[in-house]
Each structure stands twice: as structure tokens, then as C-alpha cells.
XYZ file of C-alpha atoms in Angstrom:
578
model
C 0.000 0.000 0.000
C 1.443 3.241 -0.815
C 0.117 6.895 0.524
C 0.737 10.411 -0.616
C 0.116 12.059 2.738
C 1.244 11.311 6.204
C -0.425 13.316 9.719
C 2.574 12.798 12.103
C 1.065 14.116 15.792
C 3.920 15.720 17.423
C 3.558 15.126 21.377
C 5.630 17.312 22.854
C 5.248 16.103 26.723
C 5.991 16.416 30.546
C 6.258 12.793 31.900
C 7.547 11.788 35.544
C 10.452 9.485 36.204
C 8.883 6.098 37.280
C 5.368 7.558 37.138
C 4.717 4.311 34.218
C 0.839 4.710 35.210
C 0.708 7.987 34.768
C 2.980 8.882 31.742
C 0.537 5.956 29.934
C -2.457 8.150 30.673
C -0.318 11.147 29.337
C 0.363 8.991 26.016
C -3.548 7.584 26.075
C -3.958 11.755 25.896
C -1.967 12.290 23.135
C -3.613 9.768 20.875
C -6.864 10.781 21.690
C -5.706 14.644 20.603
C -4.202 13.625 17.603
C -7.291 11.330 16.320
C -9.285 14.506 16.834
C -6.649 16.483 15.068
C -6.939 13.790 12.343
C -3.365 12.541 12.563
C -1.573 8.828 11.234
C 0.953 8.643 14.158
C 1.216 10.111 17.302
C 5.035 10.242 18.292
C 6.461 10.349 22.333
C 9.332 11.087 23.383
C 12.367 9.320 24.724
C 12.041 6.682 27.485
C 8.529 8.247 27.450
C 6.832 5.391 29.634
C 9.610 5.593 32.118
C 10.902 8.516 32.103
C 14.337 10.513 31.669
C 16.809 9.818 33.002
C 15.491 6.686 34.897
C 19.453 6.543 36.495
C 19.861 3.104 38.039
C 15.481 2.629 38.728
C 15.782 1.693 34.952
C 18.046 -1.929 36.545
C 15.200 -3.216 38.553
C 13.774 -6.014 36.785
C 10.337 -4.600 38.158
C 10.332 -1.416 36.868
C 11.319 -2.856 33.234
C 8.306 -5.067 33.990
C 5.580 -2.433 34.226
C 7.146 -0.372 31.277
C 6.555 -3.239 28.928
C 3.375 -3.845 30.457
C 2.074 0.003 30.161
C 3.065 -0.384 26.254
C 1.786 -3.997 25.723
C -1.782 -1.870 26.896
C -1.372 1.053 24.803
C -0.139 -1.596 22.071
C -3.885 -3.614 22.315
C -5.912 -0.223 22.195
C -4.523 0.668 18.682
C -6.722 -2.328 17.478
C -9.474 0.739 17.276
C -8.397 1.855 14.079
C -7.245 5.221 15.753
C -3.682 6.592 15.262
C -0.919 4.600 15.453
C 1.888 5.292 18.335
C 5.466 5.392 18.797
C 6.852 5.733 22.078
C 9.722 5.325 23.983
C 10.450 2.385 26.691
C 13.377 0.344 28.517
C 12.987 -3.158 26.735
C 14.901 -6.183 28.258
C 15.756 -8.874 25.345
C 18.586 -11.310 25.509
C 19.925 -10.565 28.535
C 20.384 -7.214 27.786
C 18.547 -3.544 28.303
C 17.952 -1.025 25.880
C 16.747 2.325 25.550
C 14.395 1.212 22.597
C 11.721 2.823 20.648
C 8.351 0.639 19.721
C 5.933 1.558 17.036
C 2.358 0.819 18.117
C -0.224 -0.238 15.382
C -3.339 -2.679 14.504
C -3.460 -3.852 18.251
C 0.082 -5.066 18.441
C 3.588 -3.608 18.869
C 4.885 -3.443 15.664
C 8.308 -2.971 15.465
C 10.519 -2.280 18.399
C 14.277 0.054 17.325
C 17.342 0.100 19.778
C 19.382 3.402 20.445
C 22.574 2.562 19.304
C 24.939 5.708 20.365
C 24.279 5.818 23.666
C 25.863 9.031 25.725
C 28.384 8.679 28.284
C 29.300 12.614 28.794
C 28.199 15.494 30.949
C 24.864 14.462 32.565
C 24.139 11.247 30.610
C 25.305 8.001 32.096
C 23.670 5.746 29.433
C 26.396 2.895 29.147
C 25.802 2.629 32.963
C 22.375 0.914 32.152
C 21.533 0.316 28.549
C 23.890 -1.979 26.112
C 23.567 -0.277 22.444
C 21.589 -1.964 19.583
C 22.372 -2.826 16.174
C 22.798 -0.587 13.422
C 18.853 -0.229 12.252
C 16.674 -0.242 9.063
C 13.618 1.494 8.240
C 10.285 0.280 10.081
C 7.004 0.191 7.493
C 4.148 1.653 8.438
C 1.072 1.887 6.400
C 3.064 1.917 3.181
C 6.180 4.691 4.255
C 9.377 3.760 5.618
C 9.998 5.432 8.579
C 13.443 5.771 10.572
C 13.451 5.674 14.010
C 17.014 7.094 15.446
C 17.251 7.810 18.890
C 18.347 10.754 20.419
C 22.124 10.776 20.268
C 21.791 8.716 17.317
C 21.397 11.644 15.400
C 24.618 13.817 16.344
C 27.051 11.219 14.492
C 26.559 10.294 10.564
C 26.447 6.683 10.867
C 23.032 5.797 11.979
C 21.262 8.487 9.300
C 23.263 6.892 7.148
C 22.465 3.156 7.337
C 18.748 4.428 7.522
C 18.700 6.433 4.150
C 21.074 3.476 2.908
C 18.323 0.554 3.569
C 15.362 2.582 2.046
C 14.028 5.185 4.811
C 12.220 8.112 3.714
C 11.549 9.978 6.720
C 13.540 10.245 9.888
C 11.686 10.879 12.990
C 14.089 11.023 15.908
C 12.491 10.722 19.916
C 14.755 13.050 22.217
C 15.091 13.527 26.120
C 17.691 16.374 25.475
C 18.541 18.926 28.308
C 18.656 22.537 27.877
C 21.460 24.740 28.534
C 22.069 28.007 27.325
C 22.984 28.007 23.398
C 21.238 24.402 22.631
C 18.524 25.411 20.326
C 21.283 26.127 17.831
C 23.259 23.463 18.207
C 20.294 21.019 17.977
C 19.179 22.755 14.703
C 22.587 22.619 13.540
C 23.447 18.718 14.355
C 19.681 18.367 12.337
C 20.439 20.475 9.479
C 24.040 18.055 8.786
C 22.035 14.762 9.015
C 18.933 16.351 6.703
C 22.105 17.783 4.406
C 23.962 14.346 4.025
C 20.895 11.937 3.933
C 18.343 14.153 1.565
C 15.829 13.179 3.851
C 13.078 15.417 6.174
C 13.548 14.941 9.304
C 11.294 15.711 12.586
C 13.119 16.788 15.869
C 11.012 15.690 18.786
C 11.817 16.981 22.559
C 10.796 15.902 25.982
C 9.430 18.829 28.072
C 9.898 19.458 32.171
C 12.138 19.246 35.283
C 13.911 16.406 36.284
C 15.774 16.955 39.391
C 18.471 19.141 38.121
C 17.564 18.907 34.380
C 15.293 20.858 32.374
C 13.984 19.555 29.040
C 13.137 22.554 27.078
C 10.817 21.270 24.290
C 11.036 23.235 21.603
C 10.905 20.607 19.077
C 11.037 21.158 15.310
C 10.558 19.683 12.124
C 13.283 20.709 9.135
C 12.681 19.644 4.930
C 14.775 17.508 2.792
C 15.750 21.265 1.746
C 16.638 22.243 5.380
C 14.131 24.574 5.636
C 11.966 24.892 9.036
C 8.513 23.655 8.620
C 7.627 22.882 11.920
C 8.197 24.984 15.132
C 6.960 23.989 18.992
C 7.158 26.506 22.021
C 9.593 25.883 24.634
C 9.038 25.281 27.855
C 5.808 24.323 27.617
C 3.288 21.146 26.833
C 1.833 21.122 23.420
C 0.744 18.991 20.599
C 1.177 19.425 17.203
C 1.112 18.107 13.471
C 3.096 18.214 11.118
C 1.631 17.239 7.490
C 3.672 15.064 5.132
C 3.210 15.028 1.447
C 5.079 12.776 -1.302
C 6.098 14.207 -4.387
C 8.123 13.186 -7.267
C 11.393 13.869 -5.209
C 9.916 11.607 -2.152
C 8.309 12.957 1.146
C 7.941 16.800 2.226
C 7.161 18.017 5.223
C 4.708 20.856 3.833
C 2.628 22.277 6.906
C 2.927 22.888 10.733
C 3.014 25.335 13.541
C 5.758 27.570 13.684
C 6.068 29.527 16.544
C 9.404 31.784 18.423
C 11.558 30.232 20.683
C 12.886 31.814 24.008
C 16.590 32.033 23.561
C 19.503 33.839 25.799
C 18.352 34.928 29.260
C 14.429 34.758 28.807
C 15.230 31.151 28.202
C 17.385 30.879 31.494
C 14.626 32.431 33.637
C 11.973 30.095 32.333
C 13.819 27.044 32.581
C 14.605 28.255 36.025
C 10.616 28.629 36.542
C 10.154 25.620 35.071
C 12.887 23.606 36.925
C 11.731 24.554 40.549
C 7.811 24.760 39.319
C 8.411 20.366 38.667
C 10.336 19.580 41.296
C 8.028 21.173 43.816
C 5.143 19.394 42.220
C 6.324 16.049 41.313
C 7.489 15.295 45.195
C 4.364 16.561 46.021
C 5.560 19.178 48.041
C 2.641 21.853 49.533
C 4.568 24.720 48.580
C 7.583 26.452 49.260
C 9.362 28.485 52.293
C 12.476 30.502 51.932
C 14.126 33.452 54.037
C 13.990 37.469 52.446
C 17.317 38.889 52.938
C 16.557 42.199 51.048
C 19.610 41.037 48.928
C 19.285 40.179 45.112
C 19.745 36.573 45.529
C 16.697 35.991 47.609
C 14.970 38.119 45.486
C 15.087 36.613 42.351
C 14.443 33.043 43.961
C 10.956 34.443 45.697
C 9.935 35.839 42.350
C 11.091 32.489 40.427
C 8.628 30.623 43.220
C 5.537 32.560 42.869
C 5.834 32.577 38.481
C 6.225 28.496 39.197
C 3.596 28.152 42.077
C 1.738 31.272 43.152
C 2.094 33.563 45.440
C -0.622 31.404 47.501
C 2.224 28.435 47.759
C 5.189 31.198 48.737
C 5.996 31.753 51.977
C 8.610 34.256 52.844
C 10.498 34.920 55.944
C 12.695 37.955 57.116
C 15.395 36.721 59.878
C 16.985 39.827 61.105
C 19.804 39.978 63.533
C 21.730 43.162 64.988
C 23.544 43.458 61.479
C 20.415 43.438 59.170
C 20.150 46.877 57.728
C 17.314 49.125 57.771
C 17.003 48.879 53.921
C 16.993 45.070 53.809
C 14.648 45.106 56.166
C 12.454 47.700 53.830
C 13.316 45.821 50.934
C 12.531 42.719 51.759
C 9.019 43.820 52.684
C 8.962 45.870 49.516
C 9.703 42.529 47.573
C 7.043 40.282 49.533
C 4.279 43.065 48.889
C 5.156 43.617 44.844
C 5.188 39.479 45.193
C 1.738 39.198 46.735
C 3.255 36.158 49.149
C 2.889 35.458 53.050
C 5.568 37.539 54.471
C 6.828 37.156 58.333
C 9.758 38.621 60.285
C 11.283 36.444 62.635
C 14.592 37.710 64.399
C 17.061 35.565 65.274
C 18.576 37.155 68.321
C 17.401 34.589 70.737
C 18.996 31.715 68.659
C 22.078 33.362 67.944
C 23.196 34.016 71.313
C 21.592 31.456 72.757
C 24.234 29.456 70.546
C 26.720 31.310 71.477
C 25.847 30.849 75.065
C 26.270 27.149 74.631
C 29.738 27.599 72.602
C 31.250 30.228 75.514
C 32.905 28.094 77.316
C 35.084 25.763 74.487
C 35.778 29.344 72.775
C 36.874 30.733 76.047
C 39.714 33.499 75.589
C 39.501 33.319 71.818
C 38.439 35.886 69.506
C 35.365 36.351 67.545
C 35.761 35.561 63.793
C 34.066 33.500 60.674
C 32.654 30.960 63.048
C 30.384 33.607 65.092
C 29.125 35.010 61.643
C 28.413 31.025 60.441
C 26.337 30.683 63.372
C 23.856 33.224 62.319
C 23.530 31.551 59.056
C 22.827 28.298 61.021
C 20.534 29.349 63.206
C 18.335 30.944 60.149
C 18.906 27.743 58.339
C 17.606 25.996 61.345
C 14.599 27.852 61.428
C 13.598 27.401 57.829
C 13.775 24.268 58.568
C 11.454 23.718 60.983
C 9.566 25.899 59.466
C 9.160 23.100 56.792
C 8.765 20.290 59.374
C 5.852 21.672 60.706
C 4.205 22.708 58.133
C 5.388 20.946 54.913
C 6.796 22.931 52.288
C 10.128 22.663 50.884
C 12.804 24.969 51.853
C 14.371 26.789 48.665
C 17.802 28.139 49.155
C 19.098 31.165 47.189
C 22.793 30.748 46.281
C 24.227 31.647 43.009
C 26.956 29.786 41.398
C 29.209 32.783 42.228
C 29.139 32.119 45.839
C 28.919 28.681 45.631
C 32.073 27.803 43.799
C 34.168 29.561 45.895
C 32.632 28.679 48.898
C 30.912 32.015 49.702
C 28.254 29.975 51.272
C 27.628 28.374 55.127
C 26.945 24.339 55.086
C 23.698 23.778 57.448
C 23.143 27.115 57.124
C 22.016 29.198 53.999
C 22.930 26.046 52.177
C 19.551 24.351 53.788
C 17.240 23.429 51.516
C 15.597 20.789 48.807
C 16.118 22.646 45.816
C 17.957 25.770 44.363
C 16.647 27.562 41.126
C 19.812 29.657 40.687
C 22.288 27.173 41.974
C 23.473 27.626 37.942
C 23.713 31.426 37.617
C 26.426 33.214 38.470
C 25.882 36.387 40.367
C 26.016 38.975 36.835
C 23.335 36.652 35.749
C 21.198 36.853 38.765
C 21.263 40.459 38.171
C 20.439 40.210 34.539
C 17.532 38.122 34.996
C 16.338 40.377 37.784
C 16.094 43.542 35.695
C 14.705 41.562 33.079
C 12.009 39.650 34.950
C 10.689 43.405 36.481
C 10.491 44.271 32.397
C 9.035 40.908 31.001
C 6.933 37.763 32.525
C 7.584 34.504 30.974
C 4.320 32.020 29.373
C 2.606 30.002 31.977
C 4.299 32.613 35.258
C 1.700 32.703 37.755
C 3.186 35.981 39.240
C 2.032 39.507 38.907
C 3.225 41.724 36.117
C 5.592 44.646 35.960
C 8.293 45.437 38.968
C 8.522 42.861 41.435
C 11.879 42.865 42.879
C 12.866 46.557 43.752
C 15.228 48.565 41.742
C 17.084 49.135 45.319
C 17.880 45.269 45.879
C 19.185 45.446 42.134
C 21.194 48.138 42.773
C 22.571 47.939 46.008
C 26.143 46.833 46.798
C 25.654 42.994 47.866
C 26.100 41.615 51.417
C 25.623 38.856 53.597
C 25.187 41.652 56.875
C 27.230 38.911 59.273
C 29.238 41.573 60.575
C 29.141 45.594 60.655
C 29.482 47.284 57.048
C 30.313 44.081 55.410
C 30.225 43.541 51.437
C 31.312 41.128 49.766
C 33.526 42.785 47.729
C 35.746 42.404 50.729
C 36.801 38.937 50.435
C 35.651 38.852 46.809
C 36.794 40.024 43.304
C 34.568 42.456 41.693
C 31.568 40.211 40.650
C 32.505 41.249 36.600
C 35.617 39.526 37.601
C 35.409 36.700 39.665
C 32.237 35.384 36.938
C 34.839 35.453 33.967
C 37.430 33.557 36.014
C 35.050 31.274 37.202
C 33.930 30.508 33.971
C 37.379 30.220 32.342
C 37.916 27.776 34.844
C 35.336 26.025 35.738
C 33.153 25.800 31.805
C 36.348 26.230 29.357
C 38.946 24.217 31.679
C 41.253 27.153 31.062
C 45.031 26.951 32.480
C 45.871 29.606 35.031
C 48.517 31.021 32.217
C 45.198 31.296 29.933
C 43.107 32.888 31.936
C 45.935 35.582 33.058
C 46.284 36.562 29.530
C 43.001 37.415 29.432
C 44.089 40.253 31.762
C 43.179 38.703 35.081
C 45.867 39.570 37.969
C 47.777 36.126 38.546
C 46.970 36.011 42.448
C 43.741 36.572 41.961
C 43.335 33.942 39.537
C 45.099 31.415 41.616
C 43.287 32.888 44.643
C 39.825 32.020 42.997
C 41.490 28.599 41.901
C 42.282 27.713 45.414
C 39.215 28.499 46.151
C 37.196 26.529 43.620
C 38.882 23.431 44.779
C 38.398 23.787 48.727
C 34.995 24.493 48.259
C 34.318 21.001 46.582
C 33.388 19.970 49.742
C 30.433 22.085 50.471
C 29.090 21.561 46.878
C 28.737 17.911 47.464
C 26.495 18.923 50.102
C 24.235 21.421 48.168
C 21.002 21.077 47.445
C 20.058 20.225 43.722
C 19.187 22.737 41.454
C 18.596 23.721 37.616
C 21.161 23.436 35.270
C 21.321 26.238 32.946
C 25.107 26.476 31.881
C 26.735 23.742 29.898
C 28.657 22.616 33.074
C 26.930 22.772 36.354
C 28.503 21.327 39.395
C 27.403 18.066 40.418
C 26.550 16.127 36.812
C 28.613 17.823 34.712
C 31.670 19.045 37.011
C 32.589 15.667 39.169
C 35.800 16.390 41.221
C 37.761 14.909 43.412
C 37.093 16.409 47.416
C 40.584 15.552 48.108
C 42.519 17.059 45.422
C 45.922 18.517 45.834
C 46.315 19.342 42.347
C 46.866 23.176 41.401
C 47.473 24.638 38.108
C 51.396 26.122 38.309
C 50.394 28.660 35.679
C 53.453 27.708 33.421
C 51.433 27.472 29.873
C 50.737 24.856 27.657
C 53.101 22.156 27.762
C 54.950 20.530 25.035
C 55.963 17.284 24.949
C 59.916 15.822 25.088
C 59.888 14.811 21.651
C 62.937 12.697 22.391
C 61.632 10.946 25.175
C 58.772 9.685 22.893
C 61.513 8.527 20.291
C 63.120 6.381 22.897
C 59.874 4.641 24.223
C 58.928 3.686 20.789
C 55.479 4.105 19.894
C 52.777 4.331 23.059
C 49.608 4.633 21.059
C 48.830 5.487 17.578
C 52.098 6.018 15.332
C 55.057 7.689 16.935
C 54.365 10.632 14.244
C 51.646 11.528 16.662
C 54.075 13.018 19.093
């Protein structure tokens, strides 16, 4: 049977890591929208019945069980003559698991296709859990070909390849790929060589939603045998879409779909932000949120993130002065919690504090007061947040940037408390960025109010943590302008010291901030999750050693003792190489 048109639903979805029961009723959605919308196929995502990244849950024989079941189900209800499905599952076959994607048809499962390139880099631990398939051919359904690469399959040439090779005429390619800041070109680009070299059209499908740290951005696409965009999908958000095929005397065309613009550059970091905290507040099931008002811009930007994801119903913030909070943060903060519409309380902390230090007189008898006094006001607000939460349920977010946080400019058990941290990937510059530009723009789906709501004070201001008289942080700090661009020469580009000093940096400084960066490993192990945005985040990305006596001498690149290599004969490759 041949065809001249093809309605390819495009189901561009939030699902829940090991939520099988429920991401099925998600899918059992889809289809239903795309038979009204008059569609062939409905397509899912990645893992869709499971989930991404399922991590090690995706080993238990019992979780592989109810995947297959959930698609063996969907896989009996296509016997209604309704769209066909293809969706992604683990699926266990000769003693081995794969990351697998099943076409759904005529009341039975079709054709099943294994990911073959499976991603062992930055956040993805695939060889940990999956073994790769076979090289695949085409799957036929209702006279086209269809190829079915997964995913990573598509950012080498050899899978594309083998697919046009063996008679595929479109490529339609499930995805559970992270955002970070820059991806949407990338993606479009790593598309654009695959449609280039294989002639073929080619439909970019994304997964949608938080997933602890990760945020899946949508913003899927379609692109023609010509390259050219045919089919656009909002980021950020849930949606369904089709994209209509037509064959012609050069083969199949992708000829009709939505287009709409994509968030890109900082409107693209707040909303996947938004959209990071907004899921992970709501898939644990957590009542709402709690965090402490400082008047400072970090706390600021956090509240406002909270009530665009939840509501200023499910926001709950708390001012927790002591005898070096400033009049101003004290305004500000109430400023913030008004133009916020949350629950705002002030609770000093006087009582704690020195009730602390009551208990600590007599072991720091006859020494002076330093850093530990000024940690133990951070405790004892961490402590109360806390509490706070135990009593009455809602997660505690804490505020720190990725400034503070990689050099240690932050207190364990104290203003490090807390599930989850929606800046935890912004460095301090971009906390200010996305402040300004939050009080001038609100994102799709924010639940917030509109216009100013984080005072042009708190953006202004210098910033402090108020643990001592007059303190800024530009005491014990580089400018922020600074410190960001070493901290990203180091910690995203892997820069040496000698690299980073040409840039114009002052060498102690650099190797200051260096130090730094490594003793602080410590305390990031003990964060709190929070979204990535940048295209190296600490934790999944950025795994080093706590003990680690390793620093950079600043010396340049080296070059290797040719002659040595001449004497050890070859050690890999051809001795050329060296």
C-alpha cells in the first residue's frame, strides 16, 4: 500500500520518572488529541513510559516489567483503528537492556528500534544501564518507511546513514535532550548536517519538564529535505502538534505545521529556572515552598522564580533579622514580599544566635570572635527554615548563586539548607540580569504579577551577607565582573591559570579564585540540587575529586619531550603523533 500524505502528531510532553501509570495516561492523551486532530501517528518522546533519566530505577527487573506492560496496553488499544503510536520504553531482550523505541499499530507492537549511540558525557550516564543496539533499518508503516534514530543517534553520521542506505524516507528522531544556554542552535545545527547528508526530512522531537536538576526545554522542530523549518513547537511548555507530510516526485515533504518563536539567551534561562523549581516542587508533592527574604538580590530573584512556578498562595517568605540586618533590607525585603503578593513574616534571630553562642562560651573561652560567630547566624536561620518546613510541609528553597557557591561564599547547614535551588546555575552577573529583566518581562505560563517585582534598590545595592558591621562582599571577593569570567574560564572552558591571566586577570587573583574553587568542593557535594542552565553545572557535569591537591602552576601549555617519545617507541597510535 502506498500513501501520498502522512499526519505525524507531534507530542511534545511532561512525563515523571517512574510515574509508568501515569505517563501511559499522558500517552492515552496524546492519541486521543491527535485522532481529533486527524493525525496517522502520534510520536512520544524518549524513554517516554519511564521517564528521563530513569538513572539506576531503569536496573530493577520490576520497573522494566511495568514499562513493557504500560506499552503492551497502549499496544492492544490501537486495534481501534485510531492513530498509530510510537513511544519510547526500557525493553529487556537477551539478557540485555535497551533504551528502545516501539511503534504501536493494529493492536500489536509493531516494530521495536534500539538506540545505538548511547551518551556517556556530561549528565548522561547511558552505558551505565543500557547496552547499544544494532545498526537499524527502516520500520514500514502503512506503506512509508519510517526511521526511528534515537536521540544521540542523530549527532554522528552513521546511523542516518544506514537508515537512508536501507530505504528510509523519513527520519523521525524521539529526544530527552537537556537545555542549557545556546542548545537550540546546536540542535538545529546537528539536524540540518544529518537532513544535508541523507536528503531526507527529518522531525526533531523533545521531551518537556524538570527532572531533578535537568530541564527539558521542548522546543521541538521539524526541518525539509531542503533544510528549511517547517515545523516549530514553544519551549518550555506542553503542546501537541502536526506536522503534514506530502510525497512528491522527489519523495516525502514536510509541507505544513506550527511555527512559533523560541525563548533564547536569558528569557530562556529564567523560564527554565521557573520551570525547573515549578516540577520539582510538584512532582514530590511538596505543599509549597518556604524561603528566608534577605533584602539582597539573591533571595529576590528566587521568591519571584517561586511565585511565576507556584503562586504567590504556595510562597511563603520569611525575614530573619539579627543586629547586622540593615534598615534597607529590612524595607526591601518587605517591599519585595508586597510587589510578590506572598505570606511575608519577620522572625529575628537574636534569641537563637546568642543562645548558641551561650552554649559555645565556654570551648571558645579566651579566643576571639571571627568567621565561626558570623556562620552561626547563618545556622541558626537555616535551622529555622527548617522547621519551618517540618511543621508545616513545604520545601525549603535556598538562594545561592553559582558565584558564591564555587568559591565557597556559602555556610553548610546554614544558607545552604534546603531541597532545591533555582539559581544554583547562575552566576551572580546573571542573577542580576535576569532580575532587571524579569521586572520588564513575565515569561508564558508565570503565575506571578506583572511589571516590577523585585525593587530597583535590591538590584542596585552593593551585595552583602550583613554577618558583621558594614560588610560587602567585595571584601573577600573580586569584583563580581571579575570573579564570573574567572570562574567561567575555569570552571566551563577548563582554562590553564597562564590562559586565563592573559586574558588580563591579575595572577593572584586567579590562583586565589582557583584555590578556592577546589576547597569548596566539599560544600558543593552537600548542596542542594538545582537547575542546570550552563553547559557545566557542578554536580553532573563538574565531578571532582574532594581531596585534590592538584593546582594549576600557571606555566602554559606544555609541550611534549619529543625525544623521550623517540626512545619509548610508539605508546599509542604512530610515533608521528608526538
Amino acid at each position: 500500500m502506498t500513501r501520498d500524505t502522512l499526519l505525524i502528531a507531534l507530542a511534545q510532553l511532561n512525563p515523571t520518572v517512574g510515574d509508568v501509570d501515569g505517563n501511559l495516561e499522558k500517552a492515552r492523551g496524546a492519541r486521543a488529541r491527535a485522532a481529533e486532530l486527524g493525525a496517522d501517528i502520534v510520536m512520544l518522546t524518549e524513554l517516554f513510559l519511564a521517564g528521563y533519566p530513569p538513572e539506576d530505577l531503569v536496573l530493577k527487573p520490576a520497573f522494566q516489567d511495568a514499562c513493557r506492560a504500560a506499552c503492551e496496553a497502549l499496544a492492544r488499544e490501537t486495534a481501534d483503528g485510531g492513530p498509530a503510536v510510537l513511544i519510547g520504553l526500557p525493553w529487556a531482550e537477551g539478557g540485555s537492556l535497551h533504551n528502545s523505541y516501539a511503534l504501536l499499530d493494529g493492536g500489536a507492537i509493531q516494530a521495536v528500534r534500539h538506540k545505538v549511540d548511547l551518551p556517556n558525557y556530561g549528565v548522561f550516564d547511558e552505558k551505565r544501564v543500557f547496552a547499544p543496539g544494532p545498526l537499524p533499518g527502516p520500520v514500514a508503516f502503512r506503506g512509508v518507511r519510517l526511521g526511528l534514530p534515537v536521540c544521540e543517534d542523530v549527532w554522528k553520521e552513521e546511523v542516518v546513514e544506514c537508515l537512508a542506505e536501507t530505504g528510509a524516507e523519513i527520519i523521525l528522531v524521539p529526544n530527552a535532550s537537556p537545555f542549557w544556554g545556546g542548545k537550540t542552535d546546536e540542535r538545529f545545527n546537528i539536524v540540518a548536517s544529518r537532513v544535508t547528508e541523507s536528503g531526507l526530512p527529518m522531525v526533531y522531537l523533545n521531551q518537556v519538564g524538570g527532572q531533578d536538576e535537568l530541564v527539558f526545554d521542548g522546543a521541538s522542530f521539524a526541518l525539509d529535505a531542503d533544510c528549511a523549518l517547517r515545523v516549530q513547537m514553544p519551549a518550555f511548555v506542553e503542546d501537541i502538534a502536526v506536522a503534514r507530510f506530502e510525497r512528491g516526485p522527489g519523495g516525502w515533504r514536510c509541507v505544513d505545521g506550527p511555527k512559533v518563536v523560541v525563548e533564547e539567551g536569558e528569557p530562556a534561562d529564567y523560564a527554565a529556572c521557573m520551570l525547573g523549581l515549578r516540577d520539582y516542587v510538584e512532582k514530590n508533592r511538596f505543599p509549597g515552598v518556604v524561603l528566608g527574604l534577605s533584602g539582597g538580590i539573591d533571595s529576590a530573584l528566587c521568591a519571584a522564580l517561586a511565585v511565576d512556578a507556584l503562586g504567590p498562595d504556595r510562597v511563603h517568605c520569611i525575614m530573619l533579622p539579627y543586629r547586622y540586618t540593615s534598615s534597607e533590607s529590612l524595607e526591601d525585603a518587605q517591599a519585595c514580599a508586597r510587589a510578590l503578593g506572598v505570606r511575608y513574616d519577620v522572625m529575628p534571630i537574636a534569641e537563637a544566635v546568642e543562645g548558641m553562642e551561650a552554649c559555645l562560651a565556654p570551648l571558645f573561652a579566651g579566643r576571639p570572635r571571627d568567621i565561626t560567630e558570623e556562620n552561626v547566624q547563618s545556622r541558626a536561620r537555616g535551622t529555622l527554615l527548617m522547621s519551618v518546613s517540618n511543621k508545616f510541609g513545604p520545601m525549603v528553597v535556598t538562594t545561592g548563586n553559582k558565584s558564591e557557591m564555587s568559591v565557597g561564599y556559602a555556610t553548610l547547614y546554614g544558607d545552604m539548607n534546603g531541597g532545591f535551588n533555582p539559581i544554583k546555575d547562575l552566576y551572580k552577573m546573571e542573577v542580576y540580569r535576569l532580575s532587571a529583566l524579569r521586572n520588564r518581562w513575565k515569561p508564558v505560563g508565570a503565575l506571578g504579577p506583572d511589571g516590577e517585582v523585585i525593587p530597583t534598590r535590591i538590584i542596585t545595592k552593593a551585595p552583602t551577607a550583613e554577618l558583621r558591621e558594614n560588610q560587602k562582599d567585595q571584601d573577600s571577593l573580586p569584583p563580581y565582573e571579575v570573579l564570573d569570567d574567572i570562574l567561567e574560564c575555569l570552571v566551563e572552558l577548563e582554562m590553564r591559570v597562564s590562559e586565563v591571566v592573559a586574558r588580563g586577570h591579575d595572577p593572584e587573583t586567579v590562583r586565589k579564585i582557583e584555590r578556592l574553587l577546589y576547597l569548596a568542593e566539599y560544600k558543593r557535594r552537600q548542596s542542594a540540587p538545582g537547575v542546570k542552565v550552563t553547559r557545566r553545572n557542578f554536580g553532573r557535569d563538574r565531578r571532582y575529586p574532594i581531596v585534590n591537591r592538584f593546582r594549576d602552576p600557571g606555566r602554559g601549555a606544555l609541550k611534549p619531550d619529543e625525544a623521550l617519545y623517540r626512545a619509548a617507541g610508539p605508546v599509542r597510535g604512530d610515533a608521528a603523533d608526538y
